[in-house]
């Protein structure tokens, strides 16, 4: 009932319109029963007895019934229009709320929740939560109608009223039993819907891995097993409905039969007239369908509660990162970035497990207009530092500052305008090249797009595409090579003219010569026409890339082990020298085995390929 109460509070006017239509319909149903009784008792019976029809009374009865029918139609229209509008508005509103909440919650929360489950929360769970709204106004109007019917029965005859008092509570009791038995079945079915959605999403998203590893049959079996569980859960729901629905349908009919039996006895005693007996019998007949509306609401409540619990889990989730009200000067030139005694731990997948610290006592700075390279073995925390720099996550302790201001004090717009991250795994939308670069950001015209593409060494292959900037690149950019996707996402960041550019191994798939050209261009300008260079923090592996940096930060196990120029670290830090040499040797072997194919357009292979992020 909490869900229904919330729906009424959020849409009171629309609910009032829908209930008014339902009440009007109910009152007209009661009125039509007594009009039909009067027609039978005052027109039909006398006509049969006398052999003549009173035309005036017959015309009056016809006009009255027609008027009642028109009002019933108006009531039905208002009820259905209001109920449908209310249901769809609530579903749309909560889809937006769930999606907005997803964007507010930190990455750590998303890491603990499967993508398929999140899709189910925003889609089927929201739909299920508000599914009872459609029959709710009808059910409320039916309650008013039942009260009116019982009053009418007592006014007509106490014996017939007792029959009604026996039938209506029985209907409610049956619906309560039905709801209690249905609740666990609906909850299980809703949970399995999310699990099936999760497995399907995982299989599709990892289609490349599934195919290359020859796991099609196993993935199909995994999906089939869970889909089979969902089928059995839904069959269980249908089986219970199959038992209770006939009973709910039969009770009003049994009530009508009881009215006729008792009514015939009371008619013989002279306690009621033929018109009253016909009215009561007709009333029970027409009440059968509206009473089912109460059953519909009660039947859908278990599913609604299950869906609402899953939606509320998202809406009530904690951990969002509130922004401050500080604003950076957008024309302030290259930004400075400062890490001061930063500690960070990733939250465990299960709440009772301890977190894993990946950064400790990290202190360094990226001076304005300078390039700093982060170098370290896998798991050293390089990608985590990149995420902290643009505030995808917050440190457990210590501060991350841009231009001397703690990023937690900045507004979201100010931070997004000052800093841009180009991640390890390039994400490209299923849209045009232009749309992927501009992202509908104001003030970015085609000249800015081409300037960003030139700086990212991407203007050549974009100009060669069939429709240039208007070329659609496919889902996740599957019509482009890996290097082309990386340069496209780099151009996206540059188009916003950031004052701080964070590159998380963002050019790993491009030719080393192209990478060197990109980084050399970035050192001189963050975007043509900007008039100033950007500060650059780059996660680097290649010797040529590292050598371009003004300073190198060498990390091991989440801590800064050494810092200085590439030449000095190479000569004084054995671990650094071994790592860079190993990277260089691996790069040579990889180049010999597979030359870079940045300029080639590769055929679509899969909807997407997830790569483990180096923390």
Coordinates of C-alpha atoms in Angstrom, one line a residue:
X1 CA 0.0 0.0 0.0
X2 CA 3.0 2.3 0.4
X3 CA 3.5 2.2 -3.3
X4 CA -0.1 3.2 -4.0
X5 CA 0.0 5.9 -1.4
X6 CA 3.1 7.4 -3.0
X7 CA 1.5 7.3 -6.4
X8 CA -1.5 9.2 -5.2
X9 CA 0.6 11.8 -3.4
X10 CA 2.7 12.4 -6.5
X11 CA -0.2 12.7 -8.9
X12 CA -3.2 13.8 -6.9
X13 CA -4.9 15.8 -9.6
X14 CA -4.7 13.1 -12.3
X15 CA -5.8 10.5 -9.7
X16 CA -8.8 12.7 -8.7
X17 CA -9.9 12.9 -12.3
X18 CA -9.5 9.1 -12.8
X19 CA -11.4 8.3 -9.5
X20 CA -14.1 10.8 -10.4
X21 CA -14.7 9.0 -13.7
X22 CA -14.7 5.7 -11.9
X23 CA -17.2 6.9 -9.3
X24 CA -19.4 8.3 -12.0
X25 CA -19.3 5.0 -13.7
X26 CA -20.2 3.1 -10.5
X27 CA -23.1 5.4 -9.7
X28 CA -24.5 4.9 -13.2
X29 CA -24.2 1.2 -12.8
X30 CA -26.3 1.3 -9.7
X31 CA -28.7 3.7 -11.3
X32 CA -29.0 1.5 -14.4
X33 CA -29.9 -1.5 -12.2
X34 CA -32.9 0.4 -10.7
X35 CA -34.0 1.8 -14.0
X36 CA -34.0 -1.7 -15.5
X37 CA -36.0 -2.9 -12.5
X38 CA -38.5 -0.1 -12.9
X39 CA -38.8 -0.8 -16.7
X40 CA -39.5 -4.4 -16.0
X41 CA -41.8 -3.8 -13.1
X42 CA -43.7 -0.8 -14.4
X43 CA -43.6 -1.2 -18.1
X44 CA -43.0 -4.8 -19.2
X45 CA -45.1 -6.7 -16.6
X46 CA -48.1 -4.4 -17.0
X47 CA -47.8 -4.6 -20.8
X48 CA -47.8 -8.4 -20.6
X49 CA -50.8 -8.4 -18.3
X50 CA -52.8 -5.9 -20.3
X51 CA -51.6 -6.7 -23.8
X52 CA -50.8 -3.0 -24.5
X53 CA -47.7 -0.9 -24.2
X54 CA -47.6 2.6 -22.7
X55 CA -45.6 4.4 -25.3
X56 CA -44.8 7.4 -23.1
X57 CA -43.4 5.3 -20.3
X58 CA -41.4 3.2 -22.8
X59 CA -39.9 6.4 -24.4
X60 CA -39.1 7.8 -21.0
X61 CA -37.3 4.5 -20.0
X62 CA -35.4 4.5 -23.3
X63 CA -34.2 8.2 -22.8
X64 CA -33.2 7.5 -19.2
X65 CA -31.2 4.4 -20.1
X66 CA -29.6 6.3 -23.0
X67 CA -28.6 9.1 -20.7
X68 CA -27.2 6.7 -18.1
X69 CA -25.2 5.0 -20.8
X70 CA -23.7 8.3 -22.0
X71 CA -22.7 9.1 -18.5
X72 CA -21.2 5.7 -18.1
X73 CA -19.1 6.2 -21.2
X74 CA -17.9 9.6 -19.9
X75 CA -16.9 7.9 -16.6
X76 CA -15.1 5.1 -18.5
X77 CA -13.2 7.7 -20.6
X78 CA -12.2 9.8 -17.6
X79 CA -11.2 6.7 -15.6
X80 CA -9.0 5.1 -18.3
X81 CA -7.5 8.3 -19.6
X82 CA -6.6 9.4 -16.0
X83 CA -5.3 6.0 -15.0
X84 CA -3.2 5.5 -18.1
X85 CA -1.8 9.0 -17.9
X86 CA -1.0 8.6 -14.3
X87 CA 0.7 5.2 -14.7
X88 CA 2.9 6.3 -17.7
X89 CA 3.9 9.6 -16.0
X90 CA 5.0 7.8 -12.9
X91 CA 7.0 5.2 -14.9
X92 CA 8.7 8.0 -17.0
X93 CA 9.4 10.0 -13.8
X94 CA 11.0 7.1 -12.0
X95 CA 13.0 6.0 -15.0
X96 CA 14.5 9.5 -15.0
X97 CA 15.1 9.3 -11.2
X98 CA 16.8 6.0 -11.4
X99 CA 19.0 7.0 -14.3
X100 CA 19.8 10.3 -12.5
X101 CA 20.7 8.4 -9.4
X102 CA 23.0 6.1 -11.4
X103 CA 24.9 9.1 -12.6
X104 CA 25.1 10.5 -9.0
X105 CA 26.4 7.4 -7.4
X106 CA 30.2 6.8 -7.5
X107 CA 32.0 4.2 -9.6
X108 CA 32.5 2.0 -6.5
X109 CA 28.8 1.5 -6.3
X110 CA 28.5 0.6 -10.0
X111 CA 31.4 -1.9 -9.6
X112 CA 29.2 -3.8 -7.0
X113 CA 26.2 -4.0 -9.2
X114 CA 25.8 -5.9 -12.5
X115 CA 24.9 -3.9 -15.6
X116 CA 22.0 -6.2 -16.4
X117 CA 20.6 -5.7 -12.9
X118 CA 20.8 -1.9 -13.4
X119 CA 19.1 -2.1 -16.7
X120 CA 16.3 -4.2 -15.1
X121 CA 16.0 -1.6 -12.3
X122 CA 15.4 1.2 -14.8
X123 CA 13.1 -0.8 -17.0
X124 CA 11.1 -3.8 -15.8
X125 CA 11.3 -3.0 -12.1
X126 CA 10.0 0.6 -12.7
X127 CA 7.2 -0.8 -14.9
X128 CA 6.3 -3.4 -12.3
X129 CA 6.3 -0.9 -9.4
X130 CA 3.6 1.2 -11.1
X131 CA 1.7 -1.6 -12.8
X132 CA -1.3 -1.5 -10.3
X133 CA -1.9 2.2 -11.1
X134 CA -3.9 1.4 -14.2
X135 CA -6.7 -0.6 -12.3
X136 CA -6.4 1.5 -9.0
X137 CA -8.9 4.3 -9.9
X138 CA -11.3 1.6 -11.1
X139 CA -10.9 -0.3 -7.8
X140 CA -11.5 2.9 -5.7
X141 CA -14.6 3.7 -7.7
X142 CA -15.7 0.1 -7.3
X143 CA -15.4 0.5 -3.5
X144 CA -17.7 3.5 -3.7
X145 CA -20.1 1.5 -5.9
X146 CA -20.1 -1.4 -3.4
X147 CA -21.0 0.9 -0.6
X148 CA -23.8 2.4 -2.6
X149 CA -24.9 -1.1 -3.7
X150 CA -25.0 -2.4 0.0
X151 CA -27.0 0.7 1.0
X152 CA -29.4 0.2 -1.8
X153 CA -29.8 -3.5 -0.8
X154 CA -30.7 -2.5 2.8
X155 CA -33.1 0.1 1.5
X156 CA -34.7 -2.6 -0.7
X157 CA -34.8 -5.6 1.6
X158 CA -32.8 -6.7 4.6
X159 CA -32.7 -10.4 3.5
X160 CA -31.2 -9.5 0.1
X161 CA -28.8 -7.2 1.8
X162 CA -27.5 -10.1 4.0
X163 CA -26.8 -12.0 0.8
X164 CA -24.7 -9.1 -0.5
X165 CA -22.9 -8.8 2.9
X166 CA -22.0 -12.5 2.5
X167 CA -20.7 -12.3 -1.0
X168 CA -18.6 -9.1 -0.9
X169 CA -16.5 -10.0 2.2
X170 CA -15.9 -13.4 0.7
X171 CA -14.5 -11.7 -2.4
X172 CA -12.2 -9.6 -0.3
X173 CA -11.0 -12.6 1.8
X174 CA -10.3 -14.6 -1.3
X175 CA -8.3 -11.7 -2.8
X176 CA -6.2 -11.4 0.4
X177 CA -5.4 -15.1 0.4
X178 CA -4.5 -14.8 -3.3
X179 CA -2.2 -11.8 -2.7
X180 CA -0.3 -13.5 0.2
X181 CA 0.4 -16.6 -1.9
X182 CA 1.3 -14.6 -5.0
X183 CA 3.8 -12.2 -3.3
X184 CA 6.8 -14.6 -3.0
X185 CA 6.2 -16.0 -6.5
X186 CA 6.2 -12.5 -8.0
X187 CA 9.2 -11.4 -6.0
X188 CA 11.2 -14.4 -7.3
X189 CA 10.1 -13.9 -10.8
X190 CA 11.1 -10.2 -10.7
X191 CA 14.6 -11.2 -9.3
X192 CA 15.0 -13.8 -12.0
X193 CA 14.1 -11.2 -14.7
X194 CA 17.0 -9.1 -13.6
X195 CA 19.4 -12.1 -13.5
X196 CA 18.3 -13.2 -17.0
X197 CA 18.8 -9.6 -18.2
X198 CA 22.3 -9.6 -16.6
X199 CA 23.4 -12.8 -18.2
X200 CA 22.1 -11.7 -21.6
X201 CA 23.9 -8.3 -21.4
X202 CA 27.1 -10.0 -20.3
X203 CA 27.0 -12.5 -23.1
X204 CA 26.3 -9.8 -25.7
X205 CA 28.8 -7.4 -24.4
X206 CA 31.5 -10.1 -24.3
X207 CA 30.6 -11.6 -27.6
X208 CA 34.1 -11.2 -28.9
X209 CA 35.5 -13.2 -25.9
X210 CA 32.8 -15.8 -26.2
X211 CA 33.4 -16.4 -29.9
X212 CA 37.2 -16.4 -29.7
X213 CA 37.2 -18.8 -26.8
X214 CA 34.6 -21.1 -28.4
X215 CA 32.2 -20.7 -25.5
X216 CA 29.0 -20.2 -27.4
X217 CA 27.4 -23.5 -26.3
X218 CA 28.4 -22.9 -22.6
X219 CA 27.0 -19.4 -22.7
X220 CA 23.8 -20.6 -24.3
X221 CA 23.4 -23.3 -21.7
X222 CA 24.1 -20.7 -18.9
X223 CA 21.4 -18.4 -20.3
X224 CA 19.0 -21.3 -20.9
X225 CA 19.3 -22.5 -17.3
X226 CA 18.4 -19.1 -15.8
X227 CA 15.7 -18.5 -18.5
X228 CA 14.3 -21.9 -17.5
X229 CA 14.1 -20.9 -13.9
X230 CA 12.3 -17.7 -14.9
X231 CA 9.9 -19.7 -17.0
X232 CA 9.1 -22.0 -14.1
X233 CA 8.6 -19.0 -11.8
X234 CA 6.2 -17.4 -14.3
X235 CA 4.4 -20.8 -14.7
X236 CA 4.0 -20.9 -11.0
X237 CA 2.5 -17.4 -11.1
X238 CA 0.2 -18.5 -13.9
X239 CA -0.8 -21.7 -12.1
X240 CA -1.8 -19.8 -9.0
X241 CA -3.8 -17.4 -11.1
X242 CA -5.5 -20.3 -12.9
X243 CA -6.7 -21.6 -9.5
X244 CA -7.9 -18.3 -8.0
X245 CA -9.3 -16.5 -11.1
X246 CA -12.2 -18.9 -11.7
X247 CA -13.1 -18.6 -8.0
X248 CA -13.1 -14.8 -8.2
X249 CA -15.2 -15.0 -11.2
X250 CA -17.6 -17.5 -9.7
X251 CA -18.5 -15.7 -6.5
X252 CA -20.5 -12.8 -8.0
X253 CA -22.4 -15.4 -10.1
X254 CA -23.1 -17.4 -7.1
X255 CA -24.3 -14.2 -5.4
X256 CA -26.7 -13.6 -8.3
X257 CA -28.1 -17.1 -7.9
X258 CA -28.5 -16.7 -4.2
X259 CA -30.3 -13.4 -4.7
X260 CA -32.8 -15.1 -7.1
X261 CA -33.5 -17.9 -4.7
X262 CA -33.9 -15.6 -1.7
X263 CA -35.6 -13.0 -3.8
X264 CA -38.2 -15.5 -5.1
X265 CA -39.0 -16.5 -1.5
X266 CA -39.3 -12.8 -0.4
X267 CA -41.4 -12.0 -3.5
X268 CA -43.9 -14.8 -2.6
X269 CA -44.1 -13.4 0.9
X270 CA -44.9 -10.0 -0.6
X271 CA -41.9 -8.3 1.0
X272 CA -40.5 -7.1 -2.3
X273 CA -41.9 -6.3 -5.8
X274 CA -40.8 -7.7 -9.1
X275 CA -39.1 -4.5 -10.0
X276 CA -37.0 -4.6 -6.8
X277 CA -36.1 -8.3 -7.4
X278 CA -35.0 -7.6 -11.0
X279 CA -33.0 -4.5 -9.8
X280 CA -31.1 -6.5 -7.2
X281 CA -30.4 -9.4 -9.5
X282 CA -29.3 -7.1 -12.3
X283 CA -27.1 -5.2 -9.8
X284 CA -25.3 -8.4 -8.8
X285 CA -24.8 -9.3 -12.4
X286 CA -23.2 -5.9 -13.4
X287 CA -21.1 -5.8 -10.2
X288 CA -19.2 -9.0 -11.2
X289 CA -16.8 -7.2 -13.6
X290 CA -16.1 -4.0 -11.5
X291 CA -15.4 -6.1 -8.4
X292 CA -12.7 -7.8 -10.4
X293 CA -10.8 -4.5 -10.5
X294 CA -10.1 -4.8 -6.8
X295 CA -8.7 -8.3 -7.5
X296 CA -6.5 -6.9 -10.3
X297 CA -5.0 -4.3 -7.9
X298 CA -4.4 -7.0 -5.2
X299 CA -3.0 -9.4 -7.8
X300 CA -0.5 -6.9 -9.1
X301 CA 0.5 -5.6 -5.6
X302 CA 3.1 -8.4 -4.9
X303 CA 4.8 -7.8 -8.3
X304 CA 4.6 -4.0 -7.6
X305 CA 6.1 -4.4 -4.1
X306 CA 9.0 -6.5 -5.5
X307 CA 9.7 -4.0 -8.3
X308 CA 9.4 -1.0 -5.9
X309 CA 11.9 -2.6 -3.4
X310 CA 14.4 -3.0 -6.2
X311 CA 13.9 0.6 -7.4
X312 CA 14.1 1.9 -3.9
X313 CA 17.4 0.1 -3.4
X314 CA 18.8 2.3 -6.1
X315 CA 17.1 5.6 -5.0
X316 CA 18.1 5.0 -1.4
X317 CA 21.7 4.0 -2.2
X318 CA 24.3 6.2 -0.5
X319 CA 27.8 7.3 -1.5
X320 CA 27.1 10.1 -4.0
X321 CA 29.8 12.7 -4.3
X322 CA 28.4 16.1 -3.5
X323 CA 29.9 19.0 -5.3
X324 CA 30.8 22.4 -3.9
X325 CA 30.2 25.9 -5.2
X326 CA 33.8 27.0 -6.0
X327 CA 34.4 28.0 -9.7
X328 CA 37.7 28.0 -11.6
X329 CA 38.6 30.8 -14.0
X330 CA 38.0 29.2 -17.5
X331 CA 40.5 31.6 -19.0
X332 CA 43.2 31.0 -16.4
X333 CA 45.7 29.2 -18.7
X334 CA 47.1 25.8 -18.0
X335 CA 45.8 24.3 -14.7
X336 CA 48.0 23.0 -11.9
X337 CA 47.2 19.6 -10.4
X338 CA 48.3 18.7 -6.8
X339 CA 48.1 15.3 -5.0
X340 CA 48.8 15.8 -1.3
X341 CA 49.2 12.6 0.9
X342 CA 46.5 10.8 -0.9
X343 CA 45.3 7.4 0.3
X344 CA 42.6 5.4 -1.6
X345 CA 41.0 2.0 -1.2
X346 CA 38.5 0.3 -3.4
X347 CA 35.4 -0.8 -1.6
X348 CA 34.9 -4.6 -1.4
X349 CA 32.3 -6.4 -3.5
X350 CA 30.8 -7.6 -0.2
X351 CA 30.2 -5.2 2.7
X352 CA 31.7 -7.4 5.4
X353 CA 35.0 -7.7 3.6
X354 CA 37.9 -5.3 4.1
X355 CA 38.7 -2.8 1.4
X356 CA 41.9 -3.0 -0.7
X357 CA 44.2 0.0 -0.4
X358 CA 45.7 0.8 -3.8
X359 CA 47.3 4.2 -3.1
X360 CA 49.1 5.4 0.0
X361 CA 51.0 8.6 0.8
X362 CA 50.8 9.8 -2.9
X363 CA 52.2 13.3 -3.2
X364 CA 53.2 15.0 -6.5
X365 CA 52.3 17.9 -8.6
X366 CA 51.7 18.7 -12.3
X367 CA 52.8 22.3 -12.7
X368 CA 50.9 24.6 -15.1
X369 CA 51.8 23.9 -18.7
X370 CA 54.0 20.9 -17.9
X371 CA 53.7 17.2 -18.8
X372 CA 54.1 14.6 -16.1
X373 CA 54.2 10.9 -16.9
X374 CA 53.0 8.2 -14.5
X375 CA 55.0 4.9 -14.9
X376 CA 54.7 1.7 -13.0
X377 CA 54.0 -2.0 -13.2
X378 CA 50.5 -3.3 -13.5
X379 CA 48.4 -2.7 -10.3
X380 CA 50.6 0.2 -9.2
X381 CA 47.6 2.6 -9.1
X382 CA 48.2 4.6 -12.3
X383 CA 44.6 4.5 -13.5
X384 CA 43.3 5.2 -10.0
X385 CA 45.4 8.4 -9.9
X386 CA 43.9 9.3 -13.3
X387 CA 40.4 8.8 -11.9
X388 CA 41.1 10.8 -8.8
X389 CA 42.5 13.7 -10.9
X390 CA 39.1 14.2 -12.6
X391 CA 37.1 13.2 -9.5
X392 CA 35.6 10.0 -10.7
X393 CA 36.4 8.8 -7.2
X394 CA 37.4 10.6 -4.0
X395 CA 40.4 9.8 -1.8
X396 CA 40.0 8.2 1.6
X397 CA 42.3 10.9 2.9
X398 CA 44.5 13.6 1.6
X399 CA 43.5 16.1 -1.1
X400 CA 43.5 16.4 -4.9
X401 CA 43.6 20.0 -6.0
X402 CA 43.2 21.9 -9.2
X403 CA 44.7 25.4 -9.2
X404 CA 45.0 25.1 -5.4
X405 CA 41.3 24.3 -4.9
X406 CA 40.2 20.9 -3.6
X407 CA 38.2 19.2 -6.3
X408 CA 35.5 18.4 -3.8
X409 CA 34.8 22.1 -3.4
X410 CA 34.4 22.7 -7.2
X411 CA 31.1 22.7 -9.0
X412 CA 30.6 19.8 -11.5
X413 CA 30.5 22.2 -14.5
X414 CA 33.7 24.0 -13.4
X415 CA 35.7 20.7 -13.0
X416 CA 34.4 19.2 -16.2
X417 CA 35.3 22.4 -18.1
X418 CA 38.8 22.5 -16.6
X419 CA 39.9 18.8 -16.8
X420 CA 39.3 16.1 -19.3
X421 CA 40.1 12.4 -19.1
X422 CA 40.8 10.1 -22.0
X423 CA 40.5 6.6 -20.6
X424 CA 42.3 3.4 -21.5
X425 CA 39.2 1.9 -23.2
X426 CA 37.8 4.3 -25.8
X427 CA 34.1 4.5 -25.7
X428 CA 32.4 5.7 -28.9
X429 CA 28.6 6.2 -29.2
X430 CA 26.5 4.8 -32.0
X431 CA 26.3 8.1 -33.7
X432 CA 28.1 10.3 -36.2
X433 CA 31.7 11.4 -35.8
X434 CA 30.6 15.0 -35.2
X435 CA 28.1 14.0 -32.5
X436 CA 30.8 11.9 -30.8
X437 CA 33.1 14.8 -30.6
X438 CA 30.8 17.6 -29.7
X439 CA 28.4 15.6 -27.4
X440 CA 26.0 18.5 -27.9
X441 CA 28.2 20.8 -25.9
X442 CA 27.5 24.5 -26.7
X443 CA 30.1 26.5 -28.6
X444 CA 31.8 23.7 -30.5
X445 CA 31.4 24.2 -34.2
X446 CA 32.8 22.2 -37.1
X447 CA 36.0 24.4 -37.2
X448 CA 36.6 23.4 -33.5
X449 CA 35.9 19.7 -34.4
X450 CA 38.4 19.7 -37.2
X451 CA 41.0 21.5 -35.1
X452 CA 40.6 18.8 -32.4
X453 CA 40.8 16.1 -35.0
X454 CA 44.0 17.6 -36.4
X455 CA 45.6 17.7 -33.0
X456 CA 44.6 14.1 -32.4
X457 CA 46.1 13.1 -35.8
X458 CA 42.6 11.9 -36.7
X459 CA 41.6 14.4 -39.4
X460 CA 43.1 12.2 -42.2
X461 CA 41.0 9.1 -41.6
X462 CA 37.9 11.1 -40.8
X463 CA 38.1 13.0 -44.1
X464 CA 38.4 9.7 -45.9
X465 CA 35.2 8.3 -44.3
X466 CA 32.2 8.1 -46.7
X467 CA 30.3 11.0 -45.1
X468 CA 33.1 12.7 -43.2
X469 CA 31.9 14.1 -40.0
X470 CA 28.4 12.8 -40.7
X471 CA 29.6 9.2 -40.9
X472 CA 27.9 6.9 -38.3
X473 CA 30.6 4.8 -36.6
X474 CA 28.4 2.0 -35.3
X475 CA 27.8 0.7 -31.7
X476 CA 31.0 1.4 -29.7
X477 CA 32.7 2.5 -32.9
X478 CA 32.9 -1.0 -34.3
X479 CA 33.4 0.3 -37.8
X480 CA 36.7 1.9 -36.7
X481 CA 40.0 0.4 -35.7
X482 CA 41.3 0.6 -32.1
X483 CA 43.7 3.4 -32.9
X484 CA 41.0 5.4 -34.7
X485 CA 38.6 5.0 -31.7
X486 CA 41.4 6.2 -29.3
X487 CA 42.1 9.3 -31.4
X488 CA 38.4 10.0 -31.8
X489 CA 38.0 10.0 -28.0
X490 CA 41.1 12.2 -27.7
X491 CA 39.6 14.7 -30.1
X492 CA 36.4 14.7 -28.0
X493 CA 38.4 15.7 -25.0
X494 CA 40.4 18.3 -26.9
X495 CA 37.3 19.9 -28.4
X496 CA 36.3 21.2 -25.0
X497 CA 39.7 23.0 -24.7
X498 CA 40.6 21.6 -21.3
X499 CA 43.2 23.3 -19.1
X500 CA 44.2 19.9 -17.6
X501 CA 44.4 16.8 -19.8
X502 CA 44.6 13.4 -18.2
X503 CA 45.6 10.6 -20.6
X504 CA 45.3 7.1 -19.2
X505 CA 47.3 5.1 -21.7
X506 CA 45.0 6.8 -24.3
X507 CA 47.2 6.2 -27.3
X508 CA 48.3 2.6 -26.8
X509 CA 46.7 1.3 -30.0
X510 CA 48.2 3.9 -32.4
X511 CA 51.6 3.8 -34.2
X512 CA 54.4 5.1 -32.0
X513 CA 55.2 7.7 -34.5
X514 CA 51.6 8.9 -34.5
X515 CA 51.6 8.9 -30.7
X516 CA 54.8 11.0 -30.6
X517 CA 53.2 13.5 -33.0
X518 CA 50.1 13.7 -30.9
X519 CA 52.0 14.2 -27.6
X520 CA 54.3 16.8 -29.2
X521 CA 51.2 18.7 -30.4
X522 CA 49.6 18.5 -27.0
X523 CA 52.6 20.0 -25.4
X524 CA 52.3 23.1 -27.5
X525 CA 48.5 23.5 -27.5
X526 CA 45.4 21.9 -26.0
X527 CA 43.4 22.9 -29.0
X528 CA 43.9 25.2 -31.9
X529 CA 42.7 28.7 -31.1
X530 CA 42.8 28.2 -27.3
X531 CA 45.8 30.5 -27.0
X532 CA 47.4 28.4 -24.2
X533 CA 48.9 25.1 -23.5
X534 CA 47.3 22.5 -21.2
X535 CA 48.9 20.7 -18.3
X536 CA 49.2 17.0 -19.1
X537 CA 49.2 14.0 -16.8
X538 CA 49.8 10.9 -18.9
X539 CA 49.9 7.2 -18.0
X540 CA 52.8 6.0 -20.2
X541 CA 54.5 2.8 -21.2
X542 CA 56.5 3.6 -24.3
X543 CA 60.0 5.0 -23.9
X544 CA 59.3 7.6 -26.6
X545 CA 56.2 8.8 -24.8
X546 CA 57.9 8.9 -21.4
X547 CA 60.9 10.8 -22.8
X548 CA 58.6 13.6 -23.8
X549 CA 57.5 14.3 -20.2
X550 CA 59.1 17.1 -18.2
X551 CA 58.9 14.8 -15.1
X552 CA 58.3 11.1 -14.5
X553 CA 56.5 9.7 -11.4
X554 CA 57.5 6.1 -10.8
X555 CA 55.0 4.1 -8.8
X556 CA 55.2 0.7 -7.1
X557 CA 52.4 -0.9 -5.1
X558 CA 50.5 2.4 -4.9
X559 CA 53.3 4.5 -3.7
X560 CA 55.6 7.1 -5.3
X561 CA 59.0 5.4 -5.3
X562 CA 61.0 7.9 -7.4
X563 CA 60.5 11.0 -9.5
X564 CA 62.6 13.0 -11.9
X565 CA 63.4 13.1 -15.6
X566 CA 63.4 10.0 -17.7
X567 CA 67.1 10.0 -18.1
X568 CA 67.8 10.4 -14.4
X569 CA 65.4 7.6 -13.4
X570 CA 66.8 5.3 -16.1
X571 CA 70.2 5.8 -14.6
X572 CA 69.4 5.7 -10.9
X573 CA 66.3 3.5 -10.4
X574 CA 66.9 -0.2 -11.4
X575 CA 63.2 -1.1 -11.1
X576 CA 62.3 1.7 -13.4
X577 CA 65.0 0.8 -15.9
X578 CA 64.0 -2.8 -16.0
X579 CA 60.3 -1.9 -16.5
X580 CA 60.9 0.5 -19.3
X581 CA 63.3 -1.9 -21.0
X582 CA 60.7 -4.7 -20.7
X583 CA 58.0 -2.4 -22.2
X584 CA 60.3 -1.5 -25.0
X585 CA 61.2 -5.1 -25.8
X586 CA 57.5 -6.1 -25.7
X587 CA 56.6 -3.3 -28.0
X588 CA 59.3 -4.4 -30.5
X589 CA 58.0 -8.0 -30.5
X590 CA 54.4 -6.9 -30.8
X591 CA 55.3 -4.6 -33.8
X592 CA 57.1 -7.4 -35.5
X593 CA 54.2 -9.8 -35.0
X594 CA 51.4 -7.3 -35.8
X595 CA 52.0 -4.0 -37.4
X596 CA 49.7 -1.1 -36.4
X597 CA 46.7 -0.7 -38.6
X598 CA 45.4 2.7 -37.4
X599 CA 44.4 3.9 -40.8
X600 CA 42.4 0.8 -41.7
X601 CA 38.7 0.5 -41.1
X602 CA 38.0 -2.8 -39.4
X603 CA 34.8 -4.7 -39.8
X604 CA 32.4 -4.9 -36.9
X605 CA 33.2 -7.8 -34.6
X606 CA 31.0 -7.4 -31.5
X607 CA 28.9 -4.9 -29.7
X608 CA 31.8 -4.2 -27.3
X609 CA 34.8 -5.6 -25.7
X610 CA 35.6 -4.9 -22.0
X611 CA 39.2 -4.6 -21.0
X612 CA 40.3 -4.9 -17.4
X613 CA 41.4 -1.5 -16.2
X614 CA 44.9 -1.3 -14.7
X615 CA 44.4 0.0 -11.2

